[in-house]
mmCIF file of C-alpha atoms in Angstrom:
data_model
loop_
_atom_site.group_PDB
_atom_site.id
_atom_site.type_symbol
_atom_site.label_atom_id
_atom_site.label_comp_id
_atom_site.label_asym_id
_atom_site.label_seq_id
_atom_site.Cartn_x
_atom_site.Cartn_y
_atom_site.Cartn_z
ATOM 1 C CA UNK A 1 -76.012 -3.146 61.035
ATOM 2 C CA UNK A 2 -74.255 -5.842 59.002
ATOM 3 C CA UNK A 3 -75.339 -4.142 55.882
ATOM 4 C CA UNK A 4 -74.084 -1.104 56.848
ATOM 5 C CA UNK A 5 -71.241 -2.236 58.217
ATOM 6 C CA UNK A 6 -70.283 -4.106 54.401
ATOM 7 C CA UNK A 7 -71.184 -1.009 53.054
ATOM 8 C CA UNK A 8 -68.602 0.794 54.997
ATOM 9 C CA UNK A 9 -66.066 -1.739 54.518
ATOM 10 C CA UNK A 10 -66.762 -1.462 50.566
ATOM 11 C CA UNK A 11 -65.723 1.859 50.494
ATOM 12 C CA UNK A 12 -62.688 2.070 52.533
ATOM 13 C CA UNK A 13 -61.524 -1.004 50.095
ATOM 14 C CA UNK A 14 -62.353 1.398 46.750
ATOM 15 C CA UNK A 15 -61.052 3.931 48.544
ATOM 16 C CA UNK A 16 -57.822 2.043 49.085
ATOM 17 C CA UNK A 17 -57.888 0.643 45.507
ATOM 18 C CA UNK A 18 -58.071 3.778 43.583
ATOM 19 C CA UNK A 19 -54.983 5.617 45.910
ATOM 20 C CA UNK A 20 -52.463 2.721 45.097
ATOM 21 C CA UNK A 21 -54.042 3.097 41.230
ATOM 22 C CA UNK A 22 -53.122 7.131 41.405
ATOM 23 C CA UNK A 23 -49.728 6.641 42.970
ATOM 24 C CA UNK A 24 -48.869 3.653 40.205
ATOM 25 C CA UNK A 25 -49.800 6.522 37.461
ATOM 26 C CA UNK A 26 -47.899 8.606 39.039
ATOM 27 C CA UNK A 27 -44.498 6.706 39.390
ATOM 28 C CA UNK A 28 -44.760 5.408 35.736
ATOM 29 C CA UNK A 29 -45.268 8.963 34.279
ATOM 30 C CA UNK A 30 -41.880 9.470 36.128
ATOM 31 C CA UNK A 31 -40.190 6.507 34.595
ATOM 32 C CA UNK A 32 -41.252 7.442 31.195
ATOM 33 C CA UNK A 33 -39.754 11.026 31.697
ATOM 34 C CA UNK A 34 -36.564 9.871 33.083
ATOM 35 C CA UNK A 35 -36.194 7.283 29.801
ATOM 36 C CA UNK A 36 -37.362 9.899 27.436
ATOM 37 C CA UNK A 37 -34.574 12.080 28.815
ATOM 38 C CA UNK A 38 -31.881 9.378 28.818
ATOM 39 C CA UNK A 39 -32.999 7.862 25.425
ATOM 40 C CA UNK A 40 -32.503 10.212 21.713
ATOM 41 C CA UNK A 41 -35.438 11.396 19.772
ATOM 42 C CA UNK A 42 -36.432 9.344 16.637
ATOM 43 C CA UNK A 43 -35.229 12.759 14.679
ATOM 44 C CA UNK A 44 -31.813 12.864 16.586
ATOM 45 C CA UNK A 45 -31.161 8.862 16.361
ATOM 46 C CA UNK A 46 -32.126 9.164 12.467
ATOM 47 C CA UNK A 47 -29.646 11.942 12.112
ATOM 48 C CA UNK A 48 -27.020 10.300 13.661
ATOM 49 C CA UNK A 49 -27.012 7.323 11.609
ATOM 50 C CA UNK A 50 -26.658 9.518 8.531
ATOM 51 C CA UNK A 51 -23.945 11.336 9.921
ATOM 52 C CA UNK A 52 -22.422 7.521 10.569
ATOM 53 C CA UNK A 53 -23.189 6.206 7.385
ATOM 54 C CA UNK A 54 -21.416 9.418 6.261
ATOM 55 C CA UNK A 55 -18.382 8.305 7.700
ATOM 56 C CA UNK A 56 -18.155 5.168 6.656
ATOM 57 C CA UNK A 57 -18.199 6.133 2.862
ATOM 58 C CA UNK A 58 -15.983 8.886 3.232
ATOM 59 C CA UNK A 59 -13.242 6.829 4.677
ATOM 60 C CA UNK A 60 -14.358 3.556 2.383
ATOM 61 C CA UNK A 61 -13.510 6.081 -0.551
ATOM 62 C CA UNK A 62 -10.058 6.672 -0.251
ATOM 63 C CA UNK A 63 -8.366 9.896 -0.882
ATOM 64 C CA UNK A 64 -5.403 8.764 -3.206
ATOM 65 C CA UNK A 65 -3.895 12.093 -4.364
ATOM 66 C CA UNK A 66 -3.708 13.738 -0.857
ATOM 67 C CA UNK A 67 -2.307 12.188 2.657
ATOM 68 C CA UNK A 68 -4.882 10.659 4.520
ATOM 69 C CA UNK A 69 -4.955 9.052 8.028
ATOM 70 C CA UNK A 70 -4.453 5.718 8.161
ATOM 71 C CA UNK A 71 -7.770 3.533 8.525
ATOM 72 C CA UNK A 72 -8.521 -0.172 10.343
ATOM 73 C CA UNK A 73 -7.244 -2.862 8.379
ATOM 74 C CA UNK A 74 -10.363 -5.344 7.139
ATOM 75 C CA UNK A 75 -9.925 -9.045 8.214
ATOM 76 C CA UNK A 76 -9.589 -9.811 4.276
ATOM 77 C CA UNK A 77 -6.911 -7.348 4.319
ATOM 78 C CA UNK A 78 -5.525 -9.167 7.089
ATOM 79 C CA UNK A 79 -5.840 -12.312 5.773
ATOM 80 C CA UNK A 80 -4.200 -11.226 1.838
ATOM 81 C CA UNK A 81 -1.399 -9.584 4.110
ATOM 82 C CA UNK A 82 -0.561 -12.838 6.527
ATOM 83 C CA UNK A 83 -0.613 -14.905 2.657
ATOM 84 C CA UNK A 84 2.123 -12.536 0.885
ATOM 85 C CA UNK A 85 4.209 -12.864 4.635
ATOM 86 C CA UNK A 86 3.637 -16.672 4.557
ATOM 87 C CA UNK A 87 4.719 -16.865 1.095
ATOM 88 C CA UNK A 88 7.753 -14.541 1.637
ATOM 89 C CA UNK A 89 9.003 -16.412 4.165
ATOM 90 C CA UNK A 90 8.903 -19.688 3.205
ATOM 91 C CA UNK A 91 10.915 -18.591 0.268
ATOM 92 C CA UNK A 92 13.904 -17.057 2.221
ATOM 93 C CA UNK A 93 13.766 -20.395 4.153
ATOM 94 C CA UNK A 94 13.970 -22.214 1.124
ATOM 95 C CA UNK A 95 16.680 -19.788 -0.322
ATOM 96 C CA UNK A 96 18.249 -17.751 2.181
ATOM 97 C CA UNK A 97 19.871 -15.648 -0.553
ATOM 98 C CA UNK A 98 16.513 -14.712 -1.757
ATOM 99 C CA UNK A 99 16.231 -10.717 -2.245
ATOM 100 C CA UNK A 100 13.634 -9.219 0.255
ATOM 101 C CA UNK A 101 10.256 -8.180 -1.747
ATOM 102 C CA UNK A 102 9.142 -4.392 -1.732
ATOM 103 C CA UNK A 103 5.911 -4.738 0.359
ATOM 104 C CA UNK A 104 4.656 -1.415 -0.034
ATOM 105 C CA UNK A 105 3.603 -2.508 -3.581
ATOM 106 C CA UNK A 106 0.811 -4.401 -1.747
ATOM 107 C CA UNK A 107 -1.902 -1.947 -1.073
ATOM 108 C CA UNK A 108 -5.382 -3.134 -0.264
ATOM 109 C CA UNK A 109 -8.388 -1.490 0.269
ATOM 110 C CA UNK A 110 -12.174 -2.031 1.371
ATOM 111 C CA UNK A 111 -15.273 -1.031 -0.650
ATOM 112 C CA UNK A 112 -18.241 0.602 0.328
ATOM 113 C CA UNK A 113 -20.320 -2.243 -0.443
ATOM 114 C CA UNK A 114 -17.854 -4.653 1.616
ATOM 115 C CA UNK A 115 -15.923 -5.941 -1.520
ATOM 116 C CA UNK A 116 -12.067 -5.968 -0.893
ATOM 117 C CA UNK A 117 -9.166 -5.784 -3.683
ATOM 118 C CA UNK A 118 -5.604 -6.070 -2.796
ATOM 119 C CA UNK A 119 -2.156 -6.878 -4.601
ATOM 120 C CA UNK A 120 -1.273 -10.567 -2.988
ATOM 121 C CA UNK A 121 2.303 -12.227 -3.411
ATOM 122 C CA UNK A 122 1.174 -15.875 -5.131
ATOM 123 C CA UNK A 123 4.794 -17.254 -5.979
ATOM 124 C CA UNK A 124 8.770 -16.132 -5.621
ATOM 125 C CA UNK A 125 10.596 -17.525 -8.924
ATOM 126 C CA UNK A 126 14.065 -18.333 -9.140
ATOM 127 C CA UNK A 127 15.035 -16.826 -12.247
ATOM 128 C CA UNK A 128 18.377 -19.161 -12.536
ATOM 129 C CA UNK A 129 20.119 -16.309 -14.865
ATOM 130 C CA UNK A 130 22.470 -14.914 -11.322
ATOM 131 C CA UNK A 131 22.769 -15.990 -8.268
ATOM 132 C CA UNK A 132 19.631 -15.071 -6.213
ATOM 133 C CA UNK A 133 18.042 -13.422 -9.300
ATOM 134 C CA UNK A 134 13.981 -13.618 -8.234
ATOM 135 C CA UNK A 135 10.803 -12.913 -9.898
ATOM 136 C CA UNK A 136 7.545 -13.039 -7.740
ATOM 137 C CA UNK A 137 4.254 -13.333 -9.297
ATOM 138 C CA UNK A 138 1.922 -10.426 -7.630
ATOM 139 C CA UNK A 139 -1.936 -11.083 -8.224
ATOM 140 C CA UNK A 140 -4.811 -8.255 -7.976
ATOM 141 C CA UNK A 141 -7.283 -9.827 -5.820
ATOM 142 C CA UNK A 142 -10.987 -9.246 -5.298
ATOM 143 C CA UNK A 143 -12.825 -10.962 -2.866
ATOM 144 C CA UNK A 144 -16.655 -10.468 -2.547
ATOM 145 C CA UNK A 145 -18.918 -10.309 0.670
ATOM 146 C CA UNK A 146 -19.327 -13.716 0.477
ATOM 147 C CA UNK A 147 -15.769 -14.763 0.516
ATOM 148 C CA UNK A 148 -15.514 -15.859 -3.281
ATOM 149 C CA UNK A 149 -12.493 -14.737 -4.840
ATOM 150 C CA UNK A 150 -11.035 -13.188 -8.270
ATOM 151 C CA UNK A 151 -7.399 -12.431 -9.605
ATOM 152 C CA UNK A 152 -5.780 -11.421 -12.602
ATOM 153 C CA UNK A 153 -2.055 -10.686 -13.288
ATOM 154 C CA UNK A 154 -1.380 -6.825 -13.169
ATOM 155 C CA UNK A 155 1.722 -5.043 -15.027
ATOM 156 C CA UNK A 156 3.719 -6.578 -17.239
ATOM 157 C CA UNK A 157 4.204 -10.356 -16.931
ATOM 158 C CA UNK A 158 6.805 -12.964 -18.068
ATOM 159 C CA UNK A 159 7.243 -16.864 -17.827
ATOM 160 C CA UNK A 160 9.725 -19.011 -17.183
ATOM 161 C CA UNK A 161 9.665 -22.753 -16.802
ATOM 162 C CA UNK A 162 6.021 -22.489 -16.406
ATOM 163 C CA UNK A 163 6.352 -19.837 -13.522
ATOM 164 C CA UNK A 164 4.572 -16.571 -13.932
ATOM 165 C CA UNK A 165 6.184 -13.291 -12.804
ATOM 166 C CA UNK A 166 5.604 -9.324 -12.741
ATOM 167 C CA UNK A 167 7.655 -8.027 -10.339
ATOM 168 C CA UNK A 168 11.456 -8.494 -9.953
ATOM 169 C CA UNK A 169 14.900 -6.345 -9.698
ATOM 170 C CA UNK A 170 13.386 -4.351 -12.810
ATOM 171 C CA UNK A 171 9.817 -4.444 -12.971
ATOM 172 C CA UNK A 172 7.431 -3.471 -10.348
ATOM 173 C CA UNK A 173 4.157 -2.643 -9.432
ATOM 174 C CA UNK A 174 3.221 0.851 -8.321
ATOM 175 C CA UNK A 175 0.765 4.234 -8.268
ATOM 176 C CA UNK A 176 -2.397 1.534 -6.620
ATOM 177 C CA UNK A 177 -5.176 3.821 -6.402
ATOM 178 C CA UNK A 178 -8.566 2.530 -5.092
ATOM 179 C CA UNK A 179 -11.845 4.567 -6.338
ATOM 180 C CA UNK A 180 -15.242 4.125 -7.159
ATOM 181 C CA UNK A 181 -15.720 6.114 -10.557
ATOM 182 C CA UNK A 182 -18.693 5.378 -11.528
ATOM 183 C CA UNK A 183 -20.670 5.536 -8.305
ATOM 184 C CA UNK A 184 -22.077 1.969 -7.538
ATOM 185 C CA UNK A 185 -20.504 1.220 -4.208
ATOM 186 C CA UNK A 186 -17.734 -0.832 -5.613
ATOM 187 C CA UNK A 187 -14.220 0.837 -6.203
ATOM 188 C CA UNK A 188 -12.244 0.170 -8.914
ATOM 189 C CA UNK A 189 -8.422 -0.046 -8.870
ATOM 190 C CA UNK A 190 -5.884 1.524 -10.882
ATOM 191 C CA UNK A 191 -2.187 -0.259 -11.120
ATOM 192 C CA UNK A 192 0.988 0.344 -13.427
ATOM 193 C CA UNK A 193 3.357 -1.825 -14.078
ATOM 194 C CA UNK A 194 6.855 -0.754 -15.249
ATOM 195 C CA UNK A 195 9.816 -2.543 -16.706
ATOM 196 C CA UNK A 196 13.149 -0.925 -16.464
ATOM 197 C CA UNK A 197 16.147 0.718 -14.433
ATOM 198 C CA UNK A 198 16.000 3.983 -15.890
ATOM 199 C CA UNK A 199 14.178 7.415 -15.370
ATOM 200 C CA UNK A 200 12.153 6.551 -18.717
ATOM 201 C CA UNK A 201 10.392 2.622 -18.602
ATOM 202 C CA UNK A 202 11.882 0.364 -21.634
ATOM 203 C CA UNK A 203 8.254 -0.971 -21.099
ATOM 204 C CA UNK A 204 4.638 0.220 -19.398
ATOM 205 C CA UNK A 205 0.935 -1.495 -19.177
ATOM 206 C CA UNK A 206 -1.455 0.701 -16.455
ATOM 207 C CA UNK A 207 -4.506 -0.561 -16.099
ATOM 208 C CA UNK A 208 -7.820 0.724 -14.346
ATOM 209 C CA UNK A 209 -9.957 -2.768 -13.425
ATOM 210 C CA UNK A 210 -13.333 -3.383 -12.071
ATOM 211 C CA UNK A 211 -15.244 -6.324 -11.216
ATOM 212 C CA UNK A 212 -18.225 -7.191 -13.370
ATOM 213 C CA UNK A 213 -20.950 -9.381 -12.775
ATOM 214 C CA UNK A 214 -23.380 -10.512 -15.365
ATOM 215 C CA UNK A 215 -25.725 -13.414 -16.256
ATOM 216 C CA UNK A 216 -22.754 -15.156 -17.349
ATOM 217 C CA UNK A 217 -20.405 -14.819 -14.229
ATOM 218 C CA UNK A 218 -18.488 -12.685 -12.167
ATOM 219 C CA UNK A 219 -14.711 -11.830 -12.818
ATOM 220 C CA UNK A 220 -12.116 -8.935 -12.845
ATOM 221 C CA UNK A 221 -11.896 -6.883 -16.035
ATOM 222 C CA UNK A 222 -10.782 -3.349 -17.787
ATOM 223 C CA UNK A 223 -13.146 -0.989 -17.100
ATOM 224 C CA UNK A 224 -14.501 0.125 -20.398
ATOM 225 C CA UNK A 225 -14.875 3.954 -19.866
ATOM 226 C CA UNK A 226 -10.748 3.919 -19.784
ATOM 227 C CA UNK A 227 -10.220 1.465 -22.524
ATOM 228 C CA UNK A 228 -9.199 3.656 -25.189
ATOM 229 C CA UNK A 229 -6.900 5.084 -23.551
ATOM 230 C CA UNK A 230 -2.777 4.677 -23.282
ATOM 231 C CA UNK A 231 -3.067 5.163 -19.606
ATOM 232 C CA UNK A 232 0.127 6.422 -17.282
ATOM 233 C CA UNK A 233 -0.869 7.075 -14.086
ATOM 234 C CA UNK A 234 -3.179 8.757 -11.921
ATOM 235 C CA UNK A 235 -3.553 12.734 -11.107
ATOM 236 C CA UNK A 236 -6.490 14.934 -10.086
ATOM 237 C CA UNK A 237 -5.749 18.176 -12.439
ATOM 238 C CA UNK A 238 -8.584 20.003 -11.294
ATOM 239 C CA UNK A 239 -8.898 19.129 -7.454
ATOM 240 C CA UNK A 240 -12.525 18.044 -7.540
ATOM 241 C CA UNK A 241 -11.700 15.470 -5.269
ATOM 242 C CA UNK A 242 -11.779 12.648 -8.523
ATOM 243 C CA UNK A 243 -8.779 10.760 -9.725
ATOM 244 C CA UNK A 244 -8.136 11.979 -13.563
ATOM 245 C CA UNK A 245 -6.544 9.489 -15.770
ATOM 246 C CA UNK A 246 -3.289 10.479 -16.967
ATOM 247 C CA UNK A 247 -2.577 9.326 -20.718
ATOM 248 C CA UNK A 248 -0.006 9.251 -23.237
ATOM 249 C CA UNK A 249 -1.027 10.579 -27.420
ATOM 250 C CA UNK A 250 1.908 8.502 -28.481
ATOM 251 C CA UNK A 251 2.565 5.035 -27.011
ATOM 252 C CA UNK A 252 4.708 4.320 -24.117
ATOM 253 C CA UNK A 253 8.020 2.229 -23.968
ATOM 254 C CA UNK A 254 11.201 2.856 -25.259
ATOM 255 C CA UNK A 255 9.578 3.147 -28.851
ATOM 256 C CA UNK A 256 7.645 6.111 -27.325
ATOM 257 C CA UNK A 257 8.724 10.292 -27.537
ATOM 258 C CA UNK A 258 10.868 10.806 -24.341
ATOM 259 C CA UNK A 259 8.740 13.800 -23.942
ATOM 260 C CA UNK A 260 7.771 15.209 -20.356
ATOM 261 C CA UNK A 261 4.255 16.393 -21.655
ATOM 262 C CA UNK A 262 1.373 14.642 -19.867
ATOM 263 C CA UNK A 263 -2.313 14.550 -21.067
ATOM 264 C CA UNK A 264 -5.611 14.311 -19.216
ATOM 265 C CA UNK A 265 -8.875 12.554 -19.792
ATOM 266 C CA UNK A 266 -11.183 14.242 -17.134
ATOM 267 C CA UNK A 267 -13.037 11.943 -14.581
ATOM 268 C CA UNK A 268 -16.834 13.006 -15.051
ATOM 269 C CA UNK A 269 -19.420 12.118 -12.320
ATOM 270 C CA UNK A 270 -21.152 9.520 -14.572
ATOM 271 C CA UNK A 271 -17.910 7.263 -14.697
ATOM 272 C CA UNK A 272 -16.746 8.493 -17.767
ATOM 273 C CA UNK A 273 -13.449 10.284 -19.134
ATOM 274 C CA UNK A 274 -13.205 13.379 -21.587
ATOM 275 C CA UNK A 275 -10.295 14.675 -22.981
ATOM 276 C CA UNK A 276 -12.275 17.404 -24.774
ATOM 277 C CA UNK A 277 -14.116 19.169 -21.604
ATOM 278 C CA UNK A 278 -12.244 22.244 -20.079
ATOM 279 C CA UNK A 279 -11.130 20.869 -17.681
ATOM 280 C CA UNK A 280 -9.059 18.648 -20.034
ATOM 281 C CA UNK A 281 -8.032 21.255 -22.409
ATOM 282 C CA UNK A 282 -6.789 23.676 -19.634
ATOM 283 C CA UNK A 283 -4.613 20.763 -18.453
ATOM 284 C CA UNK A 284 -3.155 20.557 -22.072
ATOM 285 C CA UNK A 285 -2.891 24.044 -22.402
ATOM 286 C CA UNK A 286 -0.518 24.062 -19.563
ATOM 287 C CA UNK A 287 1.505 21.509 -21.062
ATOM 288 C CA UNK A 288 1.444 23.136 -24.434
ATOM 289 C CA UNK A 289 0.717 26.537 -23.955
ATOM 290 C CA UNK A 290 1.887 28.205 -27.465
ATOM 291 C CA UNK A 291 2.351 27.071 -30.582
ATOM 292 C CA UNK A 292 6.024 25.744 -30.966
ATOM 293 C CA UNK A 293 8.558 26.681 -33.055
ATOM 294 C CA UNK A 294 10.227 23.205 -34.447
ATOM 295 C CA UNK A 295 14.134 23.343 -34.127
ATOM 296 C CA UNK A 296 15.623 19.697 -34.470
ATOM 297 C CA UNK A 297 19.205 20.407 -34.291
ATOM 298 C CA UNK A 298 19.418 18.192 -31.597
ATOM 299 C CA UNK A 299 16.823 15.197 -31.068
ATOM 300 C CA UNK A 300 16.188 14.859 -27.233
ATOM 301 C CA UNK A 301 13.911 15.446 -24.590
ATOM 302 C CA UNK A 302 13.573 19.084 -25.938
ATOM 303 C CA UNK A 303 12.648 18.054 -29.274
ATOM 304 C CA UNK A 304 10.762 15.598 -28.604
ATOM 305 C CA UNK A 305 8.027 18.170 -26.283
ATOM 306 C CA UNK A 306 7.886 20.083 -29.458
ATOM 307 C CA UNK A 307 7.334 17.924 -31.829
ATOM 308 C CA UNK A 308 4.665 16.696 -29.238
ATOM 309 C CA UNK A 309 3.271 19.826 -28.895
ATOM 310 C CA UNK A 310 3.379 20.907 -32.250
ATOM 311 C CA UNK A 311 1.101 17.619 -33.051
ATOM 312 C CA UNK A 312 -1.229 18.763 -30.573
ATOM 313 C CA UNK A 313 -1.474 22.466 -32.399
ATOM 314 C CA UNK A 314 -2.751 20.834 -35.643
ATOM 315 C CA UNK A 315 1.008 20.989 -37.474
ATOM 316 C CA UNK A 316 1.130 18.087 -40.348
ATOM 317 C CA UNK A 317 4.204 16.428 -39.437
ATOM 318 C CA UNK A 318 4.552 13.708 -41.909
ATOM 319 C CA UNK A 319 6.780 15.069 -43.674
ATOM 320 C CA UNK A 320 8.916 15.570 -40.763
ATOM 321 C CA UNK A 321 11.336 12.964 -41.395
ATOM 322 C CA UNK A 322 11.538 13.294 -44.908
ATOM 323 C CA UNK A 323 13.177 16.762 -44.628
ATOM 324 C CA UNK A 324 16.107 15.402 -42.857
ATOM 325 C CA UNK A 325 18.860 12.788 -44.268
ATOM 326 C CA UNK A 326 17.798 9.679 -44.282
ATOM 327 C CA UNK A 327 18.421 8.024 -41.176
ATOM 328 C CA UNK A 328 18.616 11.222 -39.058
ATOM 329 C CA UNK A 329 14.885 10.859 -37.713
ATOM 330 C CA UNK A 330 14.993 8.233 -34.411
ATOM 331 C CA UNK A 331 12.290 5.870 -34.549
ATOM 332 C CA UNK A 332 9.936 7.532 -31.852
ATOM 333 C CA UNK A 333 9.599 10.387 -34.126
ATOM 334 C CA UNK A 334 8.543 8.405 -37.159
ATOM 335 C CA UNK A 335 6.047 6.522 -35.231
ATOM 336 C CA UNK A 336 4.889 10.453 -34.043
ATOM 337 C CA UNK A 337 5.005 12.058 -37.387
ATOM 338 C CA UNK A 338 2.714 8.833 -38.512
ATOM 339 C CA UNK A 339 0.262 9.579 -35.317
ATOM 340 C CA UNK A 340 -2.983 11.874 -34.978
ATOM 341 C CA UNK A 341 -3.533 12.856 -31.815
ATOM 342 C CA UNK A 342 -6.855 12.897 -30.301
ATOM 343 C CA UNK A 343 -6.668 16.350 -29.040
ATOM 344 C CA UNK A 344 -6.477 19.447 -30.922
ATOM 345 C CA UNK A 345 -5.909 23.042 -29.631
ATOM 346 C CA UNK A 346 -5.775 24.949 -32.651
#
């Protein structure tokens, strides 16, 4: 009997066993359903990180020729901001008289790749000339992921008594334009700085910068694909969504042709600039669109976009000046007559 009776007891025990075993299957096939449904599939997770990461680089790439809502300012933004305000301040405190800056001339932006550049007030000069008469020295900063920081003087500069300054009552810093031509995550950052009151600068310097970093250091430089150029400001003259440099063929300044004609060198997808692609030549056949018929009974603005254009249709114009009395030929037209363009249309 007692054999039996353990043998009986065995079973109901396996029996018992293997129900709670079928009814723990049971419930955890449940949970699993209920966290696969609550939880995305690998497929949807991975596709919303690229739609994410698509984001992100559209609004790190700023869209500089059309409006554009406004986007989070980065903590080195912030802190480049809270500097310039420090620094403004303290110099109204000091001077109560002092002239209050133009802040919109400080943009800043953040790259792609983390890197931010913005235009920081460093210093408010009294010029001494006038009462009040101030000069503040506006750096282009760069600061990198890691917090070490670059800067370089923008525009056009002057010193007095050891103080540096590019911005004041007439000159000023403007058309900041953040991009990333040549594709590597990091933007680079076009500025122009203009001296003068009037419609037409007494003196320009634009400048397109980019950080480099090489075996020998890192620092802020020209970038070299828009070297050559005399450069004026920025435009996209094709709307493919890339900034397009806009240049002058003959100098800038007061020295330069008060013409209203406006080249192109042609942003290319490799970093580069043509002024020879169509793009670029369609852009300068809208500015010059037939060949001109020289009239110079009156030098001016007028004259000055044909002789322009007529330099840009191949004419010889060297002996320009030397058909008129002597004297009669300003000085921007003898420095044009003496220039070759680098664009032909003829």
């Amino acid at each position: 009997m007692k054999t039996r009776d353990r043998v009986i007891s065995a079973v109901v025990v396996g029996g018992i066993i293997a129900l709670i075993w079928i009814g723990g299957s049971k419930l955890r096939g449940e949970h699993e359903q209920d966290a696969a449904a609550d939880a995305p599939s690998a497929s949807a997770s991975t596709s919303a990180s690229a739609t994410t990461t698509a984001s992100a680089t559209a609004s790190a790439t700023p869209a500089p020729l059309a409006d554009a809502a406004p986007t989070a300012m980065s903590g080195a933004c912030k802190t480049m901001g809270d500097a310039s305000t420090k620094k403004l301040d303290d110099a109204k405190a000091a001077r109560a008289c002092t002239p209050n800056f133009d802040t919109s001339q400080l943009a800043c932006h953040t790259s792609q790749n983390g890197a931010t550049w913005g235009l920081r007030v460093d210093d408010v000069v009294d010029l001494g000339e006038e009462p009040c008469k101030t000069g503040w020295l506006v750096r282009l900063v760069h600061i990198d992921v890691n917090g070490n920081e670059s800067a370089v003087v923008p525009g056009i500069s002057q010193t007095l008594r050891a103080h540096t300054y590019n911005t004041s009552i007439d000159t000023r810093l403007s058309d900041v334009t953040f991009f990333d031509w040549d594709g590597d995550g990091e933007d680079e950052v076009f500025v122009r700085g203009t001296r003068g009151t009037n419609d037409r600068p007494d003196e320009e310097r634009a400048q397109l910068w980019t950080f480099q970093s090489t075996d020998g250091g890192s620092r802020i430089a020209p970038y070299p694909p828009a070297a050559s150029f005399t450069l004026i400001g920025i435009q996209d003259i094709d709307g493919d969504g890339r900034p397009d440099l806009m240049i002058s063929l003959f100098g800038t300044g007061k020295d330069s042709p008060p013409t209203s004609k406006r080249f192109a060198a042609h942003s290319l997808k490799d970093g580069t600039f043509s002024m020879h692609d169509a793009a670029a030549v369609a852009w300068a056949e809208k500015q010059c669109p037939s060949d001109p018929t020289l009239d110079f009974s009156e030098w001016g603005a007028t004259a000055a976009d044909e002789l322009v254009c007529a330099a840009v249709w191949g004419h010889d114009l060297s002996k320009v000046c030397r058909m008129l009395d002597a004297g009669a030929c300003p000085p921007w037209a003898e420095k044009l007559a003496k220039t070759k363009p680098p664009l032909s249309l003829r």
